[in-house]
Steps between C-alpha positions, in 0.01 A plus 500: 500500500686768696327766293157353582585505871606862480180588316289317760685671785446837337127439462477383859678814616266720297191323639634537854565868446151556353342314791695707750401812312134403523538421868662836564233667289226346712677590824544859385133522412366336819449745787328256737412133487347321799429129454424418866700178460650581840320624813413868474619599849795737480416618149143611565391704802159430652312809613477535876207738473229369735237487226694242298446176690499263202772234513725457195637153427762352272299220337480277196252565225241223509607216271853639448839501669521872426482733801329837534390762755168385650207689651412244767196638683159635406360842587833663580709796393844419366809718455849408384782685318816425302738787435694528173878521504463853364204713383385442142447801272179445301568789264765322296417229248257211526402363842325164548316408821400134525400241759299182546211444736279199559167497684516144628168531685338721237442873541168650604621804693860604517787683338828359368664812360851637553605850596822636354612737773682831487828547691464512878585868497134539402409412858465128567688208656494132417389394848233771504378418146125561463233624257631857521855415398566702182527308174562583135304214340242253624444198276315170520169319551225608738157338529220562749133577443463713189879544475670257262806649336873485448596840641755730348522820703762771452552738791630822348602833653339815364795741460276802556306392809753251639215252554541130420202373300401138425433450128306177434507307174152505345335169402778271630488124430309272734652242734498131394255318729668156517755355746790481256829692502486821295771747410431875485722735299507879460730649237582874516662644188675834435224607259250508794343169401407254774396144414334253737544129432342202676678169438703669230190607306444870445180607674529880502708768334478863610666840475613638837421856392160427345187607687322223312714239677549638853267644762568769601712609206869548576495849345227715662250712306624842392193667646274427796163642616537811713397394851425862592267563207136505614179473301318837473172514688305596186643213291207301356579138402142404406480426127118470517245673724120473540319736263390789727221591258344155489154454659332176602207419263157535655405141416812354670377277784788422735280288727392249237619149600749318280279187486128436510285187502428347162120534486485282189654198672263217599541220748584177316241227503580232757688731738490342850416794730464290813819295459825625661814495291684296765382225736655301783727221377289184558815285513672707768506361854595662823861410597528260792729735692272803453413664835197731476600688813859554382453515124152649476188365337603274212357580160536295185700666223308641207493350149335613179128425489463215245154629404658819369719313253213429262308821566585841348555630854405491869406747770345842465513618138602859442510698182854543371652846485587682181689821425289814543491688167438823694812461714761772445681516833643813658536791262837666456610778271691392188873567491656764279857611433636707786595842363734555800682167453880538519606134492648278769739706708853386569793684655748661267829326425825636633860384443587195709781597738604131523525451123832380362636343184750221459619258232563209734376417849730621776531153656622473857777236531424152635697399811304197626226251419222458755190286545238682704160328476187425695352170389219270609675207325793284594714293265625797292850413381741761355798388293769602249493877541695680232602856416687516171604745231419277205184317393703201381618438854141491624400268216790269586389476863139435397610208284737348756325567834129549440412303185615154624300538822194628318510208253520249786206664677293506180570131438406416858180699466419322176570158657272578795222596262546179301515295820157628590383284209151486364351667806695817424407476133141448600511805724653710222233380259233565761646844569494592132135398461394684815702812418349512151152465649559765767634745241181450299283542810686822584378642170133472606349850504376504861852415619660791316563687826706206629673398175835671558539349848388153385742510207784611728437209738474248214831621354667460839368144530627418151848622593503333842347151474551438872226752583263395223259297713457779758447758227244282321305441821494875573378587149236227498365611841476859373316385188258290709429794731420723203279235336312437828438871537374523142274194532339597830497868420336456160231239564212740571619738236485223240147402607377857483659552161289222352182700563625839389342665208815704445793291616768770544280690745385226737685395812705820518518769764634852495800622692652842442347514157657168389334167432601226741394131513296394803675292764311200636750343739329445836664440838448163672176443687490649850627295787754303300839534666846349455385139493270573207777628271476164322155605370584856390428577137614862525840532325586798721451281808715232337773758440493614861540144631764419236740798499727340238237567235 
């Protein structure tokens, strides 16, 4: 019995010692941890620079009892700094930079990145913190317009020139577009490897010294073009030149027209020469509030002449045009190889005075963490900032601080979707059918010029269901406008084509030597002003009175 107690006590002592060892290990490996459980005043210094008017707040994350540092106002610049107890040397061992951020109101235009600042001897103060304050690393999400990336920027000093250059990670991961909490991690290793993780998942791995991974490359080119080298005056870059011995043939007629009338064409039987293609709409009536003196003489809108529907055509018949077999266009001498060609000139290369070699980046130490952003969004919440010397420490914090919150938010999101019931399911089903249809429509040949833009908008609507209806309306209006233009622009052309003897040649006109389809869209009848917009059949008029199309 006594022996068992001694054994149990020994095991308990060992477990306690191991636990304390682990605790000490974590403490030794943690350079900075900011949970924002307490108010930030006193630990963080808000910039007093006049440009940074945004108000920081100590606030709870929506749906949690966990606090964070909140961006509380829209369209403001924000600046705030926390100094480390002592500067951190980035040249020794592994360094992990990690923090959480949540876009509680979504993110359309704003940054949420951190700047890891150099010591103040570099020329900055906490109260004067601004965009020019020198940093070693900038890391985190940024999204606005075409920008959508998780930045990783290393600011490195060129030992030859003394200039500090920003080196941007190429092809960084994109920013999650939801309103959930996400954790961003950057791991710097002694072998020059940097890894970017989002929610603990590896999104990008790069080599700090590789020109394939950073722009501009950390190590400059060995040679550069000589800025003082000038192209010789007699340098000929023309690979081909007109043959100086060529002579225009005597039978070359430059004045011959590209098209001539088709003398073999005959007017179809039943053509209605005396019938106009359009007539006044017999069902149209003058509006009761129409004032002839103010609005002008009222005229009924035009409609297609019903008599022309059964006839091969109406109005004056004209022979269709065909390509002139004698047409040759302007004569020009054929091209031959240029005997004086020397190739495309470029300045000679000279040794780059700023070139240097190194085996590892000459990192500047980190002395503070700063948030310096300009955002059009509010509701951005920063939390659980960590600088550590071991990846296991960062993983531990992700599991204990971020993961529980994220799981709760995901469950809440799922519950809200289920609570929407059949209407939400119906919308999703409806969305899928419409998206499939629109993707097929986008493949139609005459929409090829718009396909990339249409596809981009459809993809955005698929990812953001809340904007689906607006996107669908926009796309449908665009499609309708194009169809209206095609219908009204092609009616006469279709009628004329039915009487052509040679279909490809009829209903076409020449412009700059190219074949172009005739346009048959007519403006509204004279005298019709704003009150007659309801009768307009011209799609261009419709577009002017409906700018959203």
